[in-house]
Short mmCIF file of C-alpha atoms and ligand atoms in Angstrom, two decimals:
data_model
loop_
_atom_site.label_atom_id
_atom_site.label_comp_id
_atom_site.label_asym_id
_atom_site.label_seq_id
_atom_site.Cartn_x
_atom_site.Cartn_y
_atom_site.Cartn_z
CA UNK A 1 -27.00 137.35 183.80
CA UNK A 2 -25.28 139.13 180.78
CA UNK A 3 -26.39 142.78 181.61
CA UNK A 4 -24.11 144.58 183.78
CA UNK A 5 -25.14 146.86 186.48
CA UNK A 6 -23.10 150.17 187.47
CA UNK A 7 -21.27 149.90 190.94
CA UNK A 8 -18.92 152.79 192.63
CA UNK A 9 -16.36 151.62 190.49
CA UNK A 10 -18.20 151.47 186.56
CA UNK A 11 -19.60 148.09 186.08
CA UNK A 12 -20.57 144.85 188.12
CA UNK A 13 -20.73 142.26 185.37
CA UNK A 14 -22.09 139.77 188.26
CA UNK A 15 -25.79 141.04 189.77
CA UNK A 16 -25.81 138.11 192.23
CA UNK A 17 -23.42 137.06 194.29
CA UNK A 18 -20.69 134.20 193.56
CA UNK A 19 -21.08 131.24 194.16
CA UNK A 20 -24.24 130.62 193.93
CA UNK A 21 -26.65 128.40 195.95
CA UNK A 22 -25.83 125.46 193.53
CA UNK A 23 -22.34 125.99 193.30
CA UNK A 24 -22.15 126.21 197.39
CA UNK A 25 -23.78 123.21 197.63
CA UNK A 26 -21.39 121.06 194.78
CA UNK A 27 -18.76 122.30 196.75
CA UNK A 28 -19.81 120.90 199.95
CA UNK A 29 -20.36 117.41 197.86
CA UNK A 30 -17.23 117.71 196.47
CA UNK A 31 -15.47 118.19 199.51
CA UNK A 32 -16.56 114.92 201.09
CA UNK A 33 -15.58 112.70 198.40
CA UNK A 34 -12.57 114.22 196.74
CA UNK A 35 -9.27 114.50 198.02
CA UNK A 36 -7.90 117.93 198.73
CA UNK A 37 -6.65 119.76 195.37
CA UNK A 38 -6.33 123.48 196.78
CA UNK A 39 -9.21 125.08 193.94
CA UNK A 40 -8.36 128.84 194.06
CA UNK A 41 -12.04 129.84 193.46
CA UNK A 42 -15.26 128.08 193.69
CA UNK A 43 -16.29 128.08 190.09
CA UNK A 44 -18.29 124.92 188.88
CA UNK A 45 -19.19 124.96 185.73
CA UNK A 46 -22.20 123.87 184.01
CA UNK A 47 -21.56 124.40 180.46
CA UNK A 48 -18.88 126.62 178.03
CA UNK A 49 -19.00 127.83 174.65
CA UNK A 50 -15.57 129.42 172.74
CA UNK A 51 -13.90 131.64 175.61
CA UNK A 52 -17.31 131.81 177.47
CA UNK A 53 -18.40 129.47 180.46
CA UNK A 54 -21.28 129.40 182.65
CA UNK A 55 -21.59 128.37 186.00
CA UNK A 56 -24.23 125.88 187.82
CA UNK A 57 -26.07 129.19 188.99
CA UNK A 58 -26.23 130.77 185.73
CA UNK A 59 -23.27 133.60 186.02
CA UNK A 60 -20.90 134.20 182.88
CA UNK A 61 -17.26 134.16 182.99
CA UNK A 62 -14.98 135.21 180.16
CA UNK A 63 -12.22 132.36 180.45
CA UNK A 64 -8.76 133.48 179.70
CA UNK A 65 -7.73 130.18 181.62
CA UNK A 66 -8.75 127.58 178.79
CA UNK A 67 -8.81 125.09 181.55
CA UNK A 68 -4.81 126.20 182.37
CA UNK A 69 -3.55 126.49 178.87
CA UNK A 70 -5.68 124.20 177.15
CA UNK A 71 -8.66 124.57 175.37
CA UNK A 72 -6.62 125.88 172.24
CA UNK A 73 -9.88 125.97 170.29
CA UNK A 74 -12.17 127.15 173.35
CA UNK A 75 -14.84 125.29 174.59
CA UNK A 76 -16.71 122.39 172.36
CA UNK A 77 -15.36 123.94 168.99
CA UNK A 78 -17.97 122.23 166.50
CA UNK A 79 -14.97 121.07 164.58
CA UNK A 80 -13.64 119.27 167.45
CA UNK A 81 -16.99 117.79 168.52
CA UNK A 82 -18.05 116.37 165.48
CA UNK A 83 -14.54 114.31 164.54
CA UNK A 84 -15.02 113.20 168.63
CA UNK A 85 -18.59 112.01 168.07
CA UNK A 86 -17.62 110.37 164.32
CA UNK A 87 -14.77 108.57 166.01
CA UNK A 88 -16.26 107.42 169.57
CA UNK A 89 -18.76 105.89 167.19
CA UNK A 90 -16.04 104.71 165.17
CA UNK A 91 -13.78 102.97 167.70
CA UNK A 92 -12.42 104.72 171.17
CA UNK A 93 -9.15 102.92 172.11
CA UNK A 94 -6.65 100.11 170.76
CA UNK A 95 -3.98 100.07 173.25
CA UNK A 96 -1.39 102.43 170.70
CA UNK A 97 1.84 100.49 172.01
CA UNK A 98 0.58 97.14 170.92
CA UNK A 99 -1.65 97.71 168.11
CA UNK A 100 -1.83 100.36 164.82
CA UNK A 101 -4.76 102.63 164.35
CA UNK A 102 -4.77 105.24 161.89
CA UNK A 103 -5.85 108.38 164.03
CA UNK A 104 -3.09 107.79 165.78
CA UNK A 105 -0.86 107.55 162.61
CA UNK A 106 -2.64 110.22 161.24
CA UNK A 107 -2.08 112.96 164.42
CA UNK A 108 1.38 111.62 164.69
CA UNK A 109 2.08 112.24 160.79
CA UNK A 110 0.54 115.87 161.34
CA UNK A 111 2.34 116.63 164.55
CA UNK A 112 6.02 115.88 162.58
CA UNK A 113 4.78 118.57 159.55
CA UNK A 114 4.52 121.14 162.37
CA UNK A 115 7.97 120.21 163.62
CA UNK A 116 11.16 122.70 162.45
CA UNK A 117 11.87 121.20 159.25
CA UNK A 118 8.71 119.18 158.73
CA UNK A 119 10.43 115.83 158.82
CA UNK A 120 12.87 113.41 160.64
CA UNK A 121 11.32 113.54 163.94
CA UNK A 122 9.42 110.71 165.48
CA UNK A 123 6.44 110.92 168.22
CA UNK A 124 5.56 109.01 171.49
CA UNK A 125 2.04 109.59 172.37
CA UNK A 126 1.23 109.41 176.04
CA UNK A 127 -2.03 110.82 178.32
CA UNK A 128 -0.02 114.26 179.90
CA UNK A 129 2.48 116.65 180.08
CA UNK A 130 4.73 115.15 182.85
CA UNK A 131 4.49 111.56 181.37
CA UNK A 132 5.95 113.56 178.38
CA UNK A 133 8.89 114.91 180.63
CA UNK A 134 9.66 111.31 181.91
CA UNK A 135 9.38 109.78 178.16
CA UNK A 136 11.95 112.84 176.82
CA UNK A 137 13.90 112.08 180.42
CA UNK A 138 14.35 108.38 179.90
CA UNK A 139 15.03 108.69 176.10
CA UNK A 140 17.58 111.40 176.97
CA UNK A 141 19.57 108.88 179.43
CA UNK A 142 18.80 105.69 177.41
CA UNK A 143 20.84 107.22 174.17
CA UNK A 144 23.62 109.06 176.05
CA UNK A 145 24.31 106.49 178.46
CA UNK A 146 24.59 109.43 180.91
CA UNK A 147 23.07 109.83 183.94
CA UNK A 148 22.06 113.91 184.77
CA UNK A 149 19.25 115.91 184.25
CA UNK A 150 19.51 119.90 184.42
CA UNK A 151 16.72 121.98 184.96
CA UNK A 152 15.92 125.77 185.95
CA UNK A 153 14.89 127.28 189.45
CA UNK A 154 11.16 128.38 188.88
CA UNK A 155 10.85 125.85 186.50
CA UNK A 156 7.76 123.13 186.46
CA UNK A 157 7.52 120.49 184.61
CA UNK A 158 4.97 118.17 186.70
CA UNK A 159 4.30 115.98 189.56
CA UNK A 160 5.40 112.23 188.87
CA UNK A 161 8.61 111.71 190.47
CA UNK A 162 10.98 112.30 187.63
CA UNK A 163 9.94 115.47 186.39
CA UNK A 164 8.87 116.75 190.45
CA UNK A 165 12.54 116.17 190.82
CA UNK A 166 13.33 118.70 187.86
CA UNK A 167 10.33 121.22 188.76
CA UNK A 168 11.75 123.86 190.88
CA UNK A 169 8.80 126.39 191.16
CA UNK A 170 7.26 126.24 194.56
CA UNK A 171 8.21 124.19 197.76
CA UNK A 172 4.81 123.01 198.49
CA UNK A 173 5.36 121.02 195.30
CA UNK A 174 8.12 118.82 196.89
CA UNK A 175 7.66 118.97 200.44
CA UNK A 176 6.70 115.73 201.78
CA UNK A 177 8.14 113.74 198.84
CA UNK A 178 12.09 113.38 199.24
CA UNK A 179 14.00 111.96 198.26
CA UNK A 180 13.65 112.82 194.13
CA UNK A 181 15.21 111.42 191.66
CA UNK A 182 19.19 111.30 191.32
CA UNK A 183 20.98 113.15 189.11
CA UNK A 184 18.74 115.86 188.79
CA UNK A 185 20.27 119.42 188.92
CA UNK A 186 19.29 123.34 188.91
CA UNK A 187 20.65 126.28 187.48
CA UNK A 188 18.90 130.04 187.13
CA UNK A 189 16.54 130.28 184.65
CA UNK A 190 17.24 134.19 182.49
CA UNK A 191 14.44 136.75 184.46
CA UNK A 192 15.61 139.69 182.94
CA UNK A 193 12.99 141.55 185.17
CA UNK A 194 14.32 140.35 188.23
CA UNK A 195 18.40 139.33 187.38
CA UNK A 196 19.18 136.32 189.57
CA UNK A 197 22.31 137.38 189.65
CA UNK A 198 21.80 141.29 189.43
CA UNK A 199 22.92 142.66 186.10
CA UNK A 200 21.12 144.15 183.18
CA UNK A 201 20.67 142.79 179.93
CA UNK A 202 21.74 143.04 177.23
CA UNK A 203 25.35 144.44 178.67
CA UNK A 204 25.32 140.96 180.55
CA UNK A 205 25.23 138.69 177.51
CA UNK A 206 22.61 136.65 179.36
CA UNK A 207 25.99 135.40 181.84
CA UNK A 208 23.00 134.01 184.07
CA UNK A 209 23.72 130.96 181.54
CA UNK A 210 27.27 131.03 181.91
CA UNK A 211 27.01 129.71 185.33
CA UNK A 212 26.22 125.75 184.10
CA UNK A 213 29.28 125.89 182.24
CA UNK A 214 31.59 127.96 185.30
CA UNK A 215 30.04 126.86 188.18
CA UNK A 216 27.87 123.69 187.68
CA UNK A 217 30.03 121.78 185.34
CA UNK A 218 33.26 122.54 187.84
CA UNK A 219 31.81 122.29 191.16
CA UNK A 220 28.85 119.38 190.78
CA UNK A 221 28.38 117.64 187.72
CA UNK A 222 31.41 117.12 185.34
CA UNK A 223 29.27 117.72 181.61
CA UNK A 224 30.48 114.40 180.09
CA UNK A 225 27.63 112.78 182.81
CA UNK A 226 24.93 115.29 182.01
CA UNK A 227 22.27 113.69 179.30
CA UNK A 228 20.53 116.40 178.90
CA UNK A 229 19.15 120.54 179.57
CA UNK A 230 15.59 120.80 179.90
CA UNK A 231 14.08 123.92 179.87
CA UNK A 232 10.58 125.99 178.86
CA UNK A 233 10.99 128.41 176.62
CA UNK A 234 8.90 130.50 178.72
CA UNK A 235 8.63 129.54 182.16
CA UNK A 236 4.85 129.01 182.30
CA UNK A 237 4.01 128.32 185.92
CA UNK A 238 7.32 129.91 187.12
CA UNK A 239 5.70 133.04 186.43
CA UNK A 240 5.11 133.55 182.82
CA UNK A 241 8.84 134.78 182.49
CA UNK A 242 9.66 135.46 178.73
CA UNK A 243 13.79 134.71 178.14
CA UNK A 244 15.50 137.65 176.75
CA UNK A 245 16.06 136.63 172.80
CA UNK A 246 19.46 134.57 172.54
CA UNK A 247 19.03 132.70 175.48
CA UNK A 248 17.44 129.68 173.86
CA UNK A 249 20.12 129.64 171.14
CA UNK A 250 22.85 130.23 174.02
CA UNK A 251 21.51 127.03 175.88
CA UNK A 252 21.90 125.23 172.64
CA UNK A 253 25.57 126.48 172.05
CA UNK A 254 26.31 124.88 175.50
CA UNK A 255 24.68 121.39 174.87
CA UNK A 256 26.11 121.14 171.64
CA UNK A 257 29.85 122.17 173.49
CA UNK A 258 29.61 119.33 175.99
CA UNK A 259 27.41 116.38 173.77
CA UNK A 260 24.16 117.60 175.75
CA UNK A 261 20.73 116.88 174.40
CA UNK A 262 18.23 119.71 174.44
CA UNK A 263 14.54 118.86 175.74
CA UNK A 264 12.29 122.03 175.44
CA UNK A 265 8.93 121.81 177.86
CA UNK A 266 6.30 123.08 175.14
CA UNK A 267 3.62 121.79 178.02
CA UNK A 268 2.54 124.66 178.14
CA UNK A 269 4.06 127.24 175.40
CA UNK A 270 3.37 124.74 172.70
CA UNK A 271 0.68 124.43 169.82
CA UNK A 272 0.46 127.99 168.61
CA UNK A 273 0.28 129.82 171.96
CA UNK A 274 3.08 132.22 171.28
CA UNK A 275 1.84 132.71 167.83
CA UNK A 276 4.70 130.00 166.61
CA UNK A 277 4.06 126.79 166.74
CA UNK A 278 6.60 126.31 169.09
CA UNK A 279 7.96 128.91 171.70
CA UNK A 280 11.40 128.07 170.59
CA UNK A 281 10.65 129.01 167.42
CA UNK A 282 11.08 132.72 167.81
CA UNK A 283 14.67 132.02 168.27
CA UNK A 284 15.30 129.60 164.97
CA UNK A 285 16.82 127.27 167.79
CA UNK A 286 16.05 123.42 167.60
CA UNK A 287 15.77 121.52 169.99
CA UNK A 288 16.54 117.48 170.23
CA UNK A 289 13.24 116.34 171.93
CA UNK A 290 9.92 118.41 172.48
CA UNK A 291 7.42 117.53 175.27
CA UNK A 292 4.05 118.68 174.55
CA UNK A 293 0.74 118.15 176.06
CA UNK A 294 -1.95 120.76 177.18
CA UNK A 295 -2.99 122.31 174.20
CA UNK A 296 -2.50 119.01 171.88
CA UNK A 297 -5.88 117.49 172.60
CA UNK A 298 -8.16 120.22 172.40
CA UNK A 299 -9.45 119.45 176.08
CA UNK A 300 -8.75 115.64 176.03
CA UNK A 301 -5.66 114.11 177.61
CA UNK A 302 -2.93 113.76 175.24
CA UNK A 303 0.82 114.34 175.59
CA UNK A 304 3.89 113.77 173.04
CA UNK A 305 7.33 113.35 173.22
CA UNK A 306 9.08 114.22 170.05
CA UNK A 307 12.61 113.27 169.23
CA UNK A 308 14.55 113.67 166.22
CA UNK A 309 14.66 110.54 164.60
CA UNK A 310 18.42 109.43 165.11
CA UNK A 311 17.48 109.55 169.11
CA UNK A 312 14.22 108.03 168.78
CA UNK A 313 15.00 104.75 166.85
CA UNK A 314 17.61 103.93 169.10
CA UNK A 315 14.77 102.76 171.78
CA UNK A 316 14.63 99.18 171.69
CA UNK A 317 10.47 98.34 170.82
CA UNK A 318 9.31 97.83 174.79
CA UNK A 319 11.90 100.11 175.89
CA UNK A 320 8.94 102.75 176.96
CA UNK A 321 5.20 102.46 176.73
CA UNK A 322 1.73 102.79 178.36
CA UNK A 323 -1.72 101.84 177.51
CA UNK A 324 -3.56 105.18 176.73
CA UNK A 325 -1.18 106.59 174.55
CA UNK A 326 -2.32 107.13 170.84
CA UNK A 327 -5.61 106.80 172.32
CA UNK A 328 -8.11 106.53 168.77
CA UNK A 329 -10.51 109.14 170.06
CA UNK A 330 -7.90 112.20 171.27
CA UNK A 331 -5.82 111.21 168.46
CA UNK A 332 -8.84 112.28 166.17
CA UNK A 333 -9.19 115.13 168.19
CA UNK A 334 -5.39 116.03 168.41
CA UNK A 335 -5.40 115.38 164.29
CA UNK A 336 -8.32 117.74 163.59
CA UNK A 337 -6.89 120.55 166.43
CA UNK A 338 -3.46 120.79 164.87
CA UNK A 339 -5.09 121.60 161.54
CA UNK A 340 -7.17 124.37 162.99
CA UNK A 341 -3.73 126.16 164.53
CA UNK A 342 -1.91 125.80 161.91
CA UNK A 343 -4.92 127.34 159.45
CA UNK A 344 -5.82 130.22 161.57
CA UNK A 345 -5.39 129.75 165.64
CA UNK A 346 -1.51 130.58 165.39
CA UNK A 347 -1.98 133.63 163.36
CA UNK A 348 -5.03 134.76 165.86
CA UNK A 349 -2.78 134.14 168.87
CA UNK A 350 -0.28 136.77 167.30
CA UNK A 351 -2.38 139.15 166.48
CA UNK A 352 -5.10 139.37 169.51
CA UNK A 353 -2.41 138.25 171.59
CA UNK A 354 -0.32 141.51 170.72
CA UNK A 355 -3.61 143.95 171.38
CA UNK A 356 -3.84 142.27 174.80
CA UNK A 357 -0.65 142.62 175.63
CA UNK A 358 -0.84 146.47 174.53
CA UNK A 359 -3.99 146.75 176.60
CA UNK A 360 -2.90 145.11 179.78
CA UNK A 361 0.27 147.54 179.58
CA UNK A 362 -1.83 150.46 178.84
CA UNK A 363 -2.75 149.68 182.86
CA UNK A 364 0.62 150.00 184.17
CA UNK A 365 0.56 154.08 184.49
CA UNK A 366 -2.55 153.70 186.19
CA UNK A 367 -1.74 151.07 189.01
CA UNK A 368 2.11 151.28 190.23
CA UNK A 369 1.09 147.88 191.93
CA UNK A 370 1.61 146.36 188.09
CA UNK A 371 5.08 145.79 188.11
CA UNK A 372 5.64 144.22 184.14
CA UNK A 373 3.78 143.04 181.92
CA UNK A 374 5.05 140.32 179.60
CA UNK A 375 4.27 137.23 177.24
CA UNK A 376 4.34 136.19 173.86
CA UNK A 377 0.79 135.57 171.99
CA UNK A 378 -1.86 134.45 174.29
CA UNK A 379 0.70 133.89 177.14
CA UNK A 380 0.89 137.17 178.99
CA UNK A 381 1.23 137.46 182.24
CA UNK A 382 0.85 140.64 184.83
CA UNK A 383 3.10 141.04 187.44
CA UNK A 384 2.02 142.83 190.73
CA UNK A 385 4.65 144.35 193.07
CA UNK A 386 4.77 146.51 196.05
CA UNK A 387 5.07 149.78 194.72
CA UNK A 388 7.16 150.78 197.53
CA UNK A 389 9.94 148.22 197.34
CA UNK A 390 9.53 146.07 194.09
CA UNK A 391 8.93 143.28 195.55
CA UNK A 392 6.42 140.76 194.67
CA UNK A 393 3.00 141.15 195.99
CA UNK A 394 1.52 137.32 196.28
CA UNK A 395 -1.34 138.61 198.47
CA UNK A 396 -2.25 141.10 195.88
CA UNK A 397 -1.89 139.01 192.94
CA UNK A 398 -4.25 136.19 194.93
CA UNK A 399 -6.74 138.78 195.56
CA UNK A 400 -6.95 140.65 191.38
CA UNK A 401 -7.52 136.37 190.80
CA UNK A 402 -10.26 135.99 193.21
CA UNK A 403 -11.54 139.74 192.54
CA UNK A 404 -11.77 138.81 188.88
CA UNK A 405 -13.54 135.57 189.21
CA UNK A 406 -16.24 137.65 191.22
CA UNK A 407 -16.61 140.12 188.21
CA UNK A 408 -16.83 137.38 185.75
CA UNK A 409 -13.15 137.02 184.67
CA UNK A 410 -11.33 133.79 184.57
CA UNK A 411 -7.28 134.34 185.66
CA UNK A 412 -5.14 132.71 187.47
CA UNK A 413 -1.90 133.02 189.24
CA UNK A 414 1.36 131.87 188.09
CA UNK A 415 5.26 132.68 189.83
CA UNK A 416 5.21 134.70 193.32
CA UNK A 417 2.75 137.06 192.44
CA UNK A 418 2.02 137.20 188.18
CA UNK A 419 -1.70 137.23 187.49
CA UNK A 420 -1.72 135.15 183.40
CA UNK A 421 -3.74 135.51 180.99
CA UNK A 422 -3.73 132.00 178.64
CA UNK A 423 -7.05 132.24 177.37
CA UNK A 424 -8.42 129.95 173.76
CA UNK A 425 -6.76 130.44 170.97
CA UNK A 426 -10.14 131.91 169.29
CA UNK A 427 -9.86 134.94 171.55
CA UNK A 428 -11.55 138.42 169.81
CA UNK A 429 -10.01 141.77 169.78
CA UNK A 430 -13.31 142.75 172.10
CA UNK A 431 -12.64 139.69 174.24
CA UNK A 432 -9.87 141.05 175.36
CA UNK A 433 -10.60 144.50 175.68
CA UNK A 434 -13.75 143.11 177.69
CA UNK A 435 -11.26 141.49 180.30
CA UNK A 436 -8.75 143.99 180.34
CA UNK A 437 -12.03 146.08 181.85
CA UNK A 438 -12.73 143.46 183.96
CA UNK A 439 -9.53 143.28 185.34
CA UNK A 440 -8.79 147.21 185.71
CA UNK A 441 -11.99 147.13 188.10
CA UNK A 442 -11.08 144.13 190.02
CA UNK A 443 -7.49 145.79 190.22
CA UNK A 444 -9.06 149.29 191.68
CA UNK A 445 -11.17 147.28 193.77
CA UNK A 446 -8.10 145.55 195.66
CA UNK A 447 -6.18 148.22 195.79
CA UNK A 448 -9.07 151.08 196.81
CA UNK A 449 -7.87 152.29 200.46
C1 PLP B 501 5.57 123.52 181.34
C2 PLP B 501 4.81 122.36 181.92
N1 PLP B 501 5.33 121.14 181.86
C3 PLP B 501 4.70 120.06 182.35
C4 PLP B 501 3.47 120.19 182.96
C5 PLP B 501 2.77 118.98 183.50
O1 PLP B 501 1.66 118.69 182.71
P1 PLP B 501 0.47 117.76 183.28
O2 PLP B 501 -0.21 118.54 184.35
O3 PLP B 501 -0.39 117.49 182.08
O4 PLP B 501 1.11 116.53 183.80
C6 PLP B 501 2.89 121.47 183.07
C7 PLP B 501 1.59 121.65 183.74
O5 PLP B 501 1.20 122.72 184.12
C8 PLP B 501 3.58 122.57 182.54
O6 PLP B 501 3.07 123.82 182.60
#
């Protein structure tokens, strides 16, 4: 399956068809028993390696998915899978809001060093990203006593009913499920690529901003009621949209005006990424509470809320909780993972995540469908338009995804019409060069008249 075979447009990574006879048929099973997800390709997997996965017929993929932002070490990193099998041997699970265990204590004790400042924050472990939103939601109200929540159009920050009420990214998200929560408001996130209110940085001063002070503050929610801002520092399923610089620090400047607290959504920009850390980082802006998840448990389900320690104490024990949280076995996982980005997968994210970027915009003179391309370490995203009008091309986008998957890439699509690239955290130089290829031929392929 690894040798490629020349086709009218170079290479055909895949010499049989996808998906394969076994794949056809797990899709059939799985189409009987489980309830409908919307997959955007029928990949099932059989096993994975690094930034490598194989399917159940035997094809190769080069993964710059990571499971959607994930697998921050790739696939079964040795590392990760012998502190897994040490501690499932060990003990698995203690019930972390009743009892002490010391991978838990451990993870959480790691997880503050990596915090700006190394110290005086405190962490609440819980099983996912949006339980993360609703822990940093309900701390934010508890220790304000205020009642509103202010997100960003294109934003997502998950699917329970608090932070579905704050994600703003695509309508099929909340159709069916009104009323949200109260007290939950939107303003426009900065897209310098496409101005939501049409002027050019950096002669605007980011003014898209300005509007939660001039217009939200004065026409729907006085600030002295607002707990809290949330916001990604780079709107991951939005679109991969990178903030011009000074936006982050702008946002702060406005909480700090009006007694706001400032949650950043590191879901999915979080644990070395961006090549920082934290997204937010590459603005020196702190923020009051940090949801992360994703990335955190190297594959295994493991969220955090982290709040500087003045707003954190102030939770009365039995205020929040849940029985999976500081889960023994992820924690060992999460403990061992943090180590690994801070040692080397941060600095590889820079550096490989700069020569794809360079790569990927090496393509734009050759297909005026690319529109930008964008991102921040291994968070880049590729934008398709209609050449004629600017516009986003969805259709196009959809089709470079399921194009790639048939030539043995791994994308997927993010925003309107923004093909991303959020691959491990181990990715090579040659990895990426290797689906930059990919993707040019998938590209010429949609687009060949
Ligand atoms: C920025 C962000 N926040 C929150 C979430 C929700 O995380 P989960 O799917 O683990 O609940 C996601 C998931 O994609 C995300 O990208």
């Amino acid at each position: 399956m690894t040798s490629p075979s020349e086709t009218r447009y170079g290479i055909d990574y895949m010499p049989t068809a996808v998906p394969g006879p076994k794949a056809r048929a797990l899709v059939e099973r799985d189409g009987r028993v489980m309830a409908p997800m919307g997959r955007v390709y029928p990949l099932v997997v059989d096993h994975a390696s690094g930034c490598e996965v194989w399917d159940v017929d035997g094809h190769r993929y080069l993964d710059m998915n990571a499971g959607i932002a994930v697998l921050a070490a790739g696939h079964s990193h040795p590392r990760l899978v012998k502190v897994a099998q040490e501690q499932i041997a060990r003990f698995t699970h203690m019930a972390g809001t009743d009892f002490y265990n010391e991978p838990m204590i451990r993870a959480a004790e790691k997880l503050v060093t990596l915090m700006p400042g190394g110290e005086g924050w405190q962490v609440f472990f819980t099983n996912s990203g949006t339980e993360a939103i609703e822990a940093s939601i309900k701390l934010a109200r508890y220790v304000t006593g205020r009642q509103n929540v202010i997100g960003f159009y294109g934003a997502f920050h998950g699917r329970s009913y608090g932070s579905l009420s704050l994600t703003a990214s695509k309508p099929r998200q909340r159709r069916g499920f009104f009323p949200l929560l109260p007290g939950t408001f939107h303003s426009y996130y900065p897209n310098c690529y496409r101005c939501p209110i049409n002027l050019a940085h950096p002669a605007c001063g980011i003014a898209c901003l300005d509007l939660i002070e001039h217009t939200l503050f004065n026409t729907t929610t006085p600030a002295s009621e607002v707990a809290a801002i949330i916001v990604e520092p780079i709107q991951g399923e939005g679109g991969y949209v990178v903030p011009p610089l000074g936006a982050l620090q702008k946002l702060r400047e406005i909480c700090d005006r009006h007694g706001i607290l400032l949650i950043c959504d590191e879901v999915q920009s979080g644990v070395g990424r961006t090549g920082q850390m934290w997204a937010f980082e590459h603005e020196g802006m702190v923020p009051d509470i940090v949801a992360s998840a994703k990335g955190l448990g190297g594959g295994l389900p493991i969220g955090a809320m982290v709040a500087r320690t003045e707003l954190a104490r102030q939770w009365e024990p039995g205020a929040h909780g849940n029985t999976y949280g500081g889960n023994a076995l992820t924690c060992a996982v999460t403990h061992e993972l943090l180590c690994m980005v801070e040692e080397q997968l941060m600095a590889n994210a820079a550096i490989v995540g700069l020569h794809l970027l360079g790569r990927l915009q090496d393509l734009q003179p050759r297909f005026a469908q690319i529109g930008a391309v964008r991102g921040r370490g291994l968070m880049i995203g590729v934008e398709f338009i209609d050449p004629a009008t600017g516009a986003p091309d969805h259709d196009l986008a959809e089709a470079v995804m399921a194009e790639s998957f048939r030539k043995g890439l791994l994308v997927l699509t993010c925003g309107p019409s923004t093909v991303r690239f959020c691959p491990p955290l181990t990715l090579t130089s040659e990895q990426a060069d290797e689906g930059v290829e990919r993707l040019a031929l998938a590209i010429e392929e949609c687009v060949a008249p």
